[in-house]
Short mmCIF file of C-alpha atoms and ligand atoms in Angstrom, two decimals:
data_model
loop_
_atom_site.label_atom_id
_atom_site.label_comp_id
_atom_site.label_asym_id
_atom_site.label_seq_id
_atom_site.Cartn_x
_atom_site.Cartn_y
_atom_site.Cartn_z
CA MET A 16 72.70 153.71 158.47
CA LEU A 17 72.01 154.91 155.02
CA LYS A 18 74.13 158.42 155.72
CA ARG A 19 76.86 155.89 156.43
CA LEU A 20 77.05 154.08 153.19
CA PRO A 21 79.84 154.82 150.92
CA LEU A 22 79.07 156.88 147.44
CA TRP A 23 79.38 154.23 145.16
CA ALA A 24 76.95 151.83 147.13
CA LYS A 25 74.33 154.62 147.29
CA ILE A 26 74.24 155.29 143.33
CA PHE A 27 74.49 151.48 143.07
CA ILE A 28 71.31 151.51 144.75
CA GLY A 29 70.13 154.52 143.15
CA MET A 30 70.74 152.51 139.66
CA GLY A 31 68.84 149.23 140.91
CA LEU A 32 65.82 151.17 142.52
CA GLY A 33 65.89 153.06 138.82
CA ILE A 34 65.56 150.16 136.98
CA LEU A 35 63.05 148.36 139.23
CA TRP A 36 60.83 151.72 139.27
CA GLY A 37 61.29 151.91 135.48
CA PHE A 38 60.08 148.50 134.88
CA ILE A 39 57.21 148.71 137.83
CA SER A 40 55.91 151.96 135.48
CA VAL A 41 55.87 150.01 132.55
CA TRP A 42 53.96 147.19 134.04
CA THR A 43 51.41 149.59 136.14
CA GLY A 44 50.97 152.29 132.80
CA TRP A 45 52.77 155.02 134.74
CA GLU A 46 55.29 155.50 132.24
CA ASP A 47 53.82 159.20 131.64
CA PHE A 48 54.33 160.06 135.49
CA THR A 49 57.76 158.42 135.28
CA THR A 50 58.43 160.89 132.26
CA ASP A 51 56.92 163.75 133.79
CA TRP A 52 58.08 163.76 137.33
CA VAL A 53 61.02 161.46 137.38
CA LYS A 54 63.16 161.91 134.52
CA PRO A 55 63.64 165.61 134.83
CA TRP A 56 65.80 164.77 138.05
CA GLY A 57 68.18 162.73 135.64
CA THR A 58 68.25 165.51 133.16
CA ILE A 59 69.25 168.17 135.96
CA PHE A 60 71.79 166.09 137.32
CA LEU A 61 73.13 165.52 134.00
CA LYS A 62 72.85 169.42 133.38
CA LEU A 63 74.76 169.98 136.51
CA LEU A 64 77.78 167.68 135.62
CA LYS A 65 77.75 169.61 132.23
CA MET A 66 77.55 172.82 133.80
CA ILE A 67 80.73 172.40 135.54
CA ALA A 68 82.84 170.58 133.00
CA VAL A 69 84.14 173.47 130.64
CA PRO A 70 85.17 175.30 134.05
CA LEU A 71 86.72 172.24 135.45
CA ILE A 72 88.61 171.47 132.70
CA PHE A 73 90.19 174.98 132.12
CA VAL A 74 91.08 175.89 136.07
CA SER A 75 92.37 172.23 136.81
CA LEU A 76 94.41 172.33 133.63
CA VAL A 77 95.52 175.60 134.69
CA LYS A 78 96.46 174.35 137.78
CA GLY A 79 97.88 171.30 137.13
CA ILE A 80 100.27 172.30 134.17
CA SER A 81 101.29 175.67 136.02
CA SER A 82 102.16 173.60 138.98
CA LEU A 83 104.51 171.57 136.50
CA THR A 84 106.95 174.51 136.39
CA ASP A 85 109.39 172.77 134.37
CA ILE A 86 108.28 172.48 130.46
CA THR A 87 110.54 169.66 129.67
CA LYS A 88 108.65 168.02 131.96
CA LEU A 89 105.43 169.04 130.74
CA SER A 90 106.48 167.95 127.24
CA ARG A 91 107.52 164.36 128.44
CA ILE A 92 104.01 164.02 130.34
CA GLY A 93 102.36 164.98 127.27
CA TYR A 94 104.28 162.60 124.93
CA LYS A 95 103.81 159.62 127.30
CA THR A 96 100.20 160.67 127.54
CA ILE A 97 99.32 160.65 124.19
CA VAL A 98 101.36 157.27 123.01
CA ILE A 99 99.66 155.36 125.69
CA TYR A 100 96.30 156.55 124.70
CA LEU A 101 96.89 155.58 121.24
CA ILE A 102 98.46 152.03 122.01
CA THR A 103 95.73 150.93 124.44
CA THR A 104 93.13 152.20 121.50
CA VAL A 105 94.57 150.33 119.07
CA PHE A 106 94.57 147.30 121.31
CA ALA A 107 90.93 147.93 121.97
CA THR A 108 89.99 148.05 118.41
CA THR A 109 92.04 144.75 117.80
CA VAL A 110 89.89 142.81 120.65
CA GLY A 111 86.68 144.24 119.02
CA LEU A 112 87.88 142.90 115.92
CA ALA A 113 89.20 139.37 117.16
CA PHE A 114 85.72 138.66 119.12
CA VAL A 115 83.24 139.97 116.08
CA ASN A 116 85.53 137.48 113.96
CA ILE A 117 85.24 134.52 116.48
CA LEU A 118 81.61 135.11 117.58
CA LYS A 119 80.05 136.14 114.06
CA PRO A 120 76.71 137.77 115.66
CA GLY A 121 75.84 138.78 111.82
CA ASP A 122 75.54 135.01 110.73
CA VAL A 123 72.44 134.80 112.90
CA PHE A 124 70.75 137.87 112.39
CA PRO A 125 67.22 136.90 111.30
CA ASP A 126 66.60 138.22 107.42
CA ASP A 127 63.01 139.35 108.02
CA LYS A 128 64.36 142.21 110.37
CA GLN A 129 66.59 144.01 108.07
CA GLU A 130 63.83 145.79 105.82
CA GLN A 131 61.81 146.54 109.20
CA TYR A 132 64.79 148.23 110.63
CA ARG A 133 65.80 149.74 107.62
CA GLN A 134 62.45 151.80 107.48
CA LYS A 135 62.39 152.55 110.89
CA PHE A 136 65.60 154.29 110.79
CA SER A 137 66.06 155.81 107.89
CA GLY A 138 65.32 159.50 108.75
CA GLN A 139 67.85 159.26 111.48
CA ILE A 140 70.49 157.66 109.34
CA GLU A 141 69.87 160.35 106.79
CA LEU A 142 70.68 163.16 109.31
CA ARG A 143 73.78 161.58 110.36
CA GLN A 144 74.86 160.63 106.90
CA GLU A 145 75.00 164.28 106.30
CA SER A 146 77.32 165.04 109.24
CA ALA A 147 79.75 162.72 107.82
CA ARG A 148 79.83 163.70 104.73
CA GLU A 149 80.93 166.84 105.95
CA ILE A 150 83.81 165.81 107.80
CA GLU A 151 84.87 163.39 105.17
CA LYS A 152 85.28 166.71 102.93
CA ARG A 153 87.58 168.02 105.62
CA SER A 154 91.49 168.30 105.12
CA PRO A 155 93.53 165.70 107.15
CA LEU A 156 94.79 168.50 109.19
CA GLN A 157 91.15 169.90 109.84
CA PHE A 158 91.75 168.12 113.49
CA PHE A 159 94.60 170.69 114.11
CA GLU A 160 92.85 173.43 112.67
CA ASP A 161 89.70 172.68 114.87
CA MET A 162 91.81 172.35 117.87
CA VAL A 163 92.77 176.38 117.93
CA PRO A 164 89.83 178.59 118.86
CA ASP A 165 89.20 181.68 117.15
CA ASN A 166 87.22 182.86 119.94
CA ILE A 167 87.77 181.54 123.37
CA PHE A 168 84.52 182.89 125.16
CA LEU A 169 82.54 181.02 122.21
CA SER A 170 84.25 177.83 122.82
CA ALA A 171 83.74 178.43 126.58
CA GLY A 172 79.96 178.49 125.52
CA ASP A 173 79.94 175.20 123.66
CA ASN A 174 80.66 171.94 125.27
CA SER A 175 81.57 170.30 122.27
CA LYS A 176 84.62 172.46 122.09
CA MET A 177 86.39 170.73 124.84
CA LEU A 178 89.71 170.44 122.71
CA GLN A 179 89.77 174.15 122.06
CA ILE A 180 89.66 174.72 125.62
CA ILE A 181 92.39 172.40 126.57
CA PHE A 182 94.39 174.34 123.71
CA PHE A 183 94.04 177.77 125.33
CA ALA A 184 94.34 176.39 129.04
CA ILE A 185 97.76 174.84 127.76
CA LEU A 186 99.01 177.85 126.04
CA PHE A 187 97.74 179.88 129.13
CA SER A 188 99.46 178.04 131.68
CA ILE A 189 102.77 177.60 129.67
CA SER A 190 102.81 181.46 129.71
CA LEU A 191 102.13 181.08 133.30
CA VAL A 192 105.33 179.36 134.04
CA LEU A 193 107.57 181.32 131.68
CA ILE A 194 106.46 184.37 133.89
CA PRO A 195 108.47 185.36 136.51
CA GLY A 196 107.10 184.01 139.62
CA GLU A 197 106.17 187.48 141.77
CA LYS A 198 104.18 188.64 138.83
CA THR A 199 101.82 185.83 138.37
CA LYS A 200 101.33 185.06 142.09
CA VAL A 201 98.13 186.55 142.51
CA ILE A 202 96.86 184.54 139.51
CA LYS A 203 98.32 181.44 140.74
CA ASP A 204 96.63 182.13 144.09
CA PHE A 205 93.00 182.86 142.16
CA PHE A 206 93.26 179.49 140.47
CA ASP A 207 94.16 177.61 143.68
CA GLY A 208 91.42 179.11 145.33
CA LEU A 209 88.91 178.69 142.50
CA ASN A 210 89.85 175.13 141.74
CA ASP A 211 89.30 174.34 145.60
CA ILE A 212 85.45 175.97 144.74
CA ILE A 213 84.93 173.94 141.65
CA LEU A 214 85.74 170.82 143.33
CA LYS A 215 83.80 171.50 146.30
CA ILE A 216 81.14 172.33 143.88
CA VAL A 217 81.41 168.85 142.11
CA ASP A 218 81.28 167.73 145.89
CA ILE A 219 77.58 168.87 146.10
CA ILE A 220 76.59 167.65 142.84
CA MET A 221 77.66 164.24 143.66
CA ARG A 222 75.69 164.10 146.83
CA PHE A 223 72.79 164.37 144.35
CA ALA A 224 74.04 161.54 142.04
CA PRO A 225 72.16 158.44 143.84
CA ILE A 226 68.95 160.34 142.86
CA GLY A 227 69.73 161.56 139.43
CA VAL A 228 71.26 157.78 138.69
CA PHE A 229 67.97 156.59 139.69
CA ALA A 230 66.01 159.02 137.28
CA LEU A 231 68.00 158.50 134.44
CA MET A 232 67.85 154.86 134.69
CA ALA A 233 64.04 154.86 135.51
CA ALA A 234 63.69 156.84 132.33
CA LEU A 235 65.57 154.65 130.26
CA VAL A 236 63.73 151.79 130.78
CA VAL A 237 60.49 153.56 130.05
CA ASP A 238 61.98 155.01 126.78
CA TYR A 239 63.05 151.39 125.53
CA SER A 240 60.14 149.27 126.89
CA GLY A 241 58.62 149.15 123.53
CA ASP A 242 61.58 147.72 121.66
CA ILE A 243 62.30 144.53 123.49
CA ASP A 244 61.85 142.93 119.98
CA ILE A 245 65.00 144.17 118.34
CA PHE A 246 66.60 143.43 121.72
CA THR A 247 66.11 139.88 121.07
CA ALA A 248 67.13 139.87 117.37
CA LEU A 249 70.06 141.67 118.02
CA GLY A 250 71.07 139.43 121.04
CA MET A 251 74.31 138.13 119.74
CA TYR A 252 75.84 141.16 118.49
CA MET A 253 75.05 143.26 121.70
CA ILE A 254 76.77 140.12 123.68
CA THR A 255 79.94 140.36 121.23
CA VAL A 256 80.19 144.00 122.17
CA THR A 257 79.47 143.13 125.85
CA ILE A 258 81.90 140.59 126.34
CA GLY A 259 84.55 142.58 124.29
CA LEU A 260 83.79 145.74 126.56
CA LEU A 261 83.93 143.62 129.73
CA LEU A 262 87.44 141.93 128.70
CA LEU A 263 88.85 145.43 128.77
CA ILE A 264 87.06 146.53 132.05
CA VAL A 265 87.60 143.43 133.96
CA GLY A 266 90.92 142.15 132.17
CA PHE A 267 92.92 144.59 130.10
CA TYR A 268 92.68 147.94 132.63
CA PRO A 269 93.32 145.94 135.69
CA LEU A 270 96.40 144.03 134.30
CA LEU A 271 97.78 147.39 133.01
CA ILE A 272 97.14 149.09 136.34
CA ARG A 273 98.82 145.98 138.31
CA ILE A 274 101.92 145.91 136.36
CA PHE A 275 102.58 149.73 135.21
CA ALA A 276 100.89 151.42 138.01
CA ARG A 277 101.24 148.54 140.74
CA ILE A 278 98.02 149.53 142.14
CA ARG A 279 95.70 146.37 143.69
CA ILE A 280 92.96 145.74 141.17
CA SER A 281 90.48 145.47 143.75
CA ASP A 282 91.57 149.44 145.16
CA PHE A 283 91.34 150.29 141.38
CA LEU A 284 88.19 149.07 140.44
CA LYS A 285 86.63 150.46 143.98
CA GLY A 286 88.37 153.65 143.43
CA ILE A 287 86.98 154.34 140.19
CA LEU A 288 83.33 152.71 141.00
CA PRO A 289 81.54 155.66 141.36
CA ALA A 290 82.97 157.11 138.12
CA GLN A 291 82.00 154.30 136.12
CA LEU A 292 78.58 154.21 137.47
CA VAL A 293 77.95 157.80 136.58
CA ALA A 294 79.36 157.22 133.25
CA PHE A 295 77.15 154.08 132.91
CA SER A 296 74.17 156.33 133.45
CA THR A 297 75.09 159.32 131.84
CA SER A 298 76.44 157.70 128.47
CA SER A 299 78.74 160.89 128.57
CA SER A 300 82.21 160.86 129.42
CA ALA A 301 82.85 164.59 129.14
CA ALA A 302 79.68 165.12 131.95
CA THR A 303 81.49 162.29 134.21
CA LEU A 304 84.98 164.20 133.92
CA PRO A 305 84.31 166.06 137.13
CA VAL A 306 83.75 162.56 139.06
CA THR A 307 86.45 160.83 137.14
CA LEU A 308 89.06 163.41 138.39
CA LYS A 309 87.57 163.12 142.10
CA GLN A 310 88.10 159.63 142.18
CA VAL A 311 91.64 159.22 140.58
CA ILE A 312 93.25 161.97 142.52
CA ASN A 313 90.95 161.17 145.90
CA GLU A 314 91.16 157.16 145.70
CA LEU A 315 94.20 156.34 143.29
CA LYS A 316 96.06 159.28 144.65
CA VAL A 317 97.25 160.47 141.20
CA SER A 318 99.14 163.76 141.91
CA LYS A 319 96.55 166.66 140.81
CA PRO A 320 98.85 167.96 138.30
CA ILE A 321 99.08 164.68 136.15
CA ALA A 322 95.00 163.98 136.43
CA ASN A 323 94.33 167.72 135.60
CA PHE A 324 96.39 167.32 132.38
CA VAL A 325 95.67 163.51 131.49
CA LEU A 326 92.14 162.95 132.09
CA PRO A 327 90.87 166.23 130.30
CA VAL A 328 92.80 165.08 127.47
CA GLY A 329 91.60 161.44 127.74
CA VAL A 330 87.83 162.44 127.67
CA THR A 331 88.47 164.44 124.11
CA ILE A 332 90.68 161.84 122.39
CA ASN A 333 91.04 158.50 124.20
CA MET A 334 87.96 156.61 123.74
CA ASP A 335 88.85 152.83 123.73
CA GLY A 336 85.32 151.24 124.13
CA THR A 337 84.17 153.72 121.23
CA SER A 338 86.71 152.06 118.91
CA CYS A 339 86.29 148.81 120.28
CA TYR A 340 82.60 149.00 119.40
CA GLN A 341 82.92 150.53 116.30
CA ALA A 342 85.45 147.56 114.96
CA ILE A 343 82.58 145.16 116.29
CA ALA A 344 79.66 146.92 114.75
CA ALA A 345 81.37 147.79 111.28
CA VAL A 346 82.20 143.79 110.81
CA PHE A 347 78.65 142.94 112.13
CA ILE A 348 77.18 145.10 109.39
CA ALA A 349 79.26 143.14 106.88
CA GLN A 350 78.34 139.99 108.26
CA VAL A 351 74.78 140.35 107.69
CA PHE A 352 75.02 141.70 104.17
CA GLY A 353 76.87 138.86 103.62
CA ILE A 354 80.34 140.98 102.80
CA ASP A 355 83.78 139.06 103.22
CA LEU A 356 86.00 141.18 104.51
CA THR A 357 90.00 141.02 103.33
CA LEU A 358 92.81 141.21 106.06
CA ILE A 359 93.55 144.83 104.23
CA GLN A 360 90.00 146.11 104.83
CA GLN A 361 90.09 144.52 108.91
CA LEU A 362 93.21 146.42 109.13
CA THR A 363 91.79 149.65 107.71
CA ILE A 364 89.10 149.25 110.10
CA VAL A 365 91.37 148.91 112.85
CA LEU A 366 93.06 152.36 111.68
CA THR A 367 89.87 154.54 111.13
CA ALA A 368 88.30 153.06 114.24
CA THR A 369 91.26 154.41 116.20
CA LEU A 370 91.05 157.86 114.41
CA ALA A 371 87.52 158.19 114.48
CA SER A 372 87.65 157.43 118.39
CA ILE A 373 90.08 160.41 118.62
CA GLY A 374 87.39 162.32 117.10
CA THR A 375 84.50 161.27 118.98
CA PRO A 376 82.72 163.81 121.09
CA GLY A 377 82.29 162.23 124.60
CA ILE A 378 78.56 162.55 124.48
CA PRO A 379 75.65 160.13 124.35
CA GLY A 380 75.94 158.48 120.87
CA GLY A 381 78.74 160.45 119.65
CA SER A 382 80.55 157.68 118.21
CA ILE A 383 77.54 157.06 115.46
CA VAL A 384 78.40 159.66 112.99
CA MET A 385 82.10 158.27 113.30
CA LEU A 386 80.87 155.09 112.77
CA ILE A 387 79.81 156.17 108.97
CA ILE A 388 83.25 157.05 108.39
CA VAL A 389 84.51 153.78 109.57
CA LEU A 390 81.70 152.03 107.28
CA ASN A 391 82.86 154.45 104.41
CA SER A 392 86.41 153.47 104.51
CA VAL A 393 86.04 150.00 103.71
CA GLY A 394 82.78 150.56 101.40
CA LEU A 395 80.20 148.83 103.84
CA PRO A 396 76.64 150.01 103.35
CA VAL A 397 75.89 152.94 105.83
CA GLU A 398 72.33 151.70 105.89
CA GLY A 399 73.72 149.19 108.23
CA LEU A 400 73.48 151.43 110.87
CA ALA A 401 69.50 150.83 110.82
CA LEU A 402 70.52 147.33 112.30
CA ILE A 403 72.30 148.54 115.30
CA LEU A 404 70.65 151.86 116.06
CA GLY A 405 68.09 150.54 117.89
CA VAL A 406 69.89 148.93 120.74
CA ASP A 407 72.64 151.49 120.57
CA ARG A 408 72.03 153.10 124.15
CA PRO A 409 72.98 150.18 126.52
CA LEU A 410 75.92 149.62 124.35
CA ASP A 411 76.78 153.30 124.76
CA MET A 412 76.35 153.35 128.28
CA LEU A 413 78.93 150.17 128.70
CA ARG A 414 81.27 151.76 126.41
CA THR A 415 81.14 155.15 128.18
CA VAL A 416 82.68 153.05 131.18
CA VAL A 417 85.25 151.81 129.26
CA ASN A 418 86.29 154.99 128.09
CA ILE A 419 86.64 156.60 131.48
CA THR A 420 88.27 153.52 132.77
CA GLY A 421 90.78 153.56 130.17
CA ASP A 422 91.33 157.48 130.76
CA SER A 423 91.92 156.39 134.95
CA THR A 424 94.17 153.97 133.67
CA VAL A 425 96.56 155.45 131.76
CA SER A 426 96.72 158.65 134.12
CA SER A 427 97.66 156.16 136.74
CA ILE A 428 100.22 154.54 134.62
CA VAL A 429 101.51 158.34 133.85
CA ALA A 430 101.80 159.41 137.42
CA ARG A 431 103.73 156.31 138.69
CA SER A 432 106.27 156.68 135.77
CA GLU A 433 106.88 160.24 137.25
CA GLY A 434 106.96 159.39 140.57
CA GLU A 435 103.50 161.05 141.01
CA LEU A 436 101.40 158.40 142.28
CA GLY A 437 100.78 158.60 146.17
CA TYR A 438 98.62 155.42 146.47
CA LYS A 439 99.83 153.50 149.64
CA ASN A 440 100.58 150.08 148.30
CA ASN A 441 103.07 151.59 146.00
CA ASN A 442 105.87 149.89 146.87
CA ASN A 443 104.53 146.48 146.83
CA SER A 444 104.46 144.72 143.45
N1 LIG B 501 79.14 157.91 124.58
C1 LIG B 501 80.32 158.15 124.46
C2 LIG B 501 81.30 158.76 125.63
O1 LIG B 501 80.62 159.84 125.91
C3 LIG B 501 81.16 158.18 122.90
C4 LIG B 501 80.63 157.35 122.21
O2 LIG B 501 81.02 155.96 121.89
O3 LIG B 501 79.41 157.26 121.79
O4 LIG B 501 82.62 158.36 125.92
#
């Protein structure tokens, strides 16, 4: 019976049992057992996904772009992708800003907790502030400078250098297209075969997903069991972030999907659910990429060339959940400290949160350093981070879901606009 269940159902069950196991081990004092014997399976799952991410990005981009054969088409797709990514991110940031201004979670934050959290998290903040200072010192063109690798083999050895891999893969594929077919046939065949092998590896890894997710969730509950106090004090803040993010997941993207990709909303949500569940459990959109690609290609029927181009780019630059969250966090901190933000300052937050999300790496907690930059841009106290760090993980899980849902949405829209969406209800509007 269990064998016949669809993957998303197995992952869902794994997640539920993991949470249950986490609570049981806290109640029965089995935390050490869970940490020593259960958590490592989650880490192994995460490592497997990360292991395959770089080869997958490279091979799928090369395969995707080189099959486009037409450079004008490629630049049109590139342009569309970037523009839609930007629009959705600005919208998400605005949603965050609207909710935090309406619900005002900072106004109900207990005063006595401020000092307590500041002391607890001061060490972590110092470290992150250091990284933020480094980033702020850079030239505005640093983003483009960083995109170009000086040694592609070193970039390939570092998961945080995905943009460099993408840059090289694009250059490589364009050159492949520009060289006459008979000379490069063997290379194209090679990448074809390699791509199939890598997708098979993803398939195998995903069979392990229910167990991996079980272990990740169990370990998370155990790790956070001592922090109930923080969760209650920050309840209103967490609710605000959650509402904002959920609205994007169940309202904004489904609407875009229905209108611009003409995919039935239930099919869309069912199709990407396994990727959402993995994003939720790993808090890393980069690690989830193999699953997102698989689901978008197999379930939403986005053509391989489009998915292989739009999704890896999205994982590195499109983070709607992150930008929505950054806007809420920044204004929440202002509210707690009793600082009134002017309209110009709020608009500055939209701009910096959008840019900061582009620079955020798709890893757990990737946006914290970037949040410091958002805070600095409107002169908010960085110490405010202490208030929210303790509850960041569950919110990170949810914003990662938003991030990959946004990528999947945009890839479907771009595919549809190019006539490359094979979804079966394509013609029904
Ligand atoms: N964890 C997020 C992601 O991987 C990034 C962040 O917002 O911290 O997409």
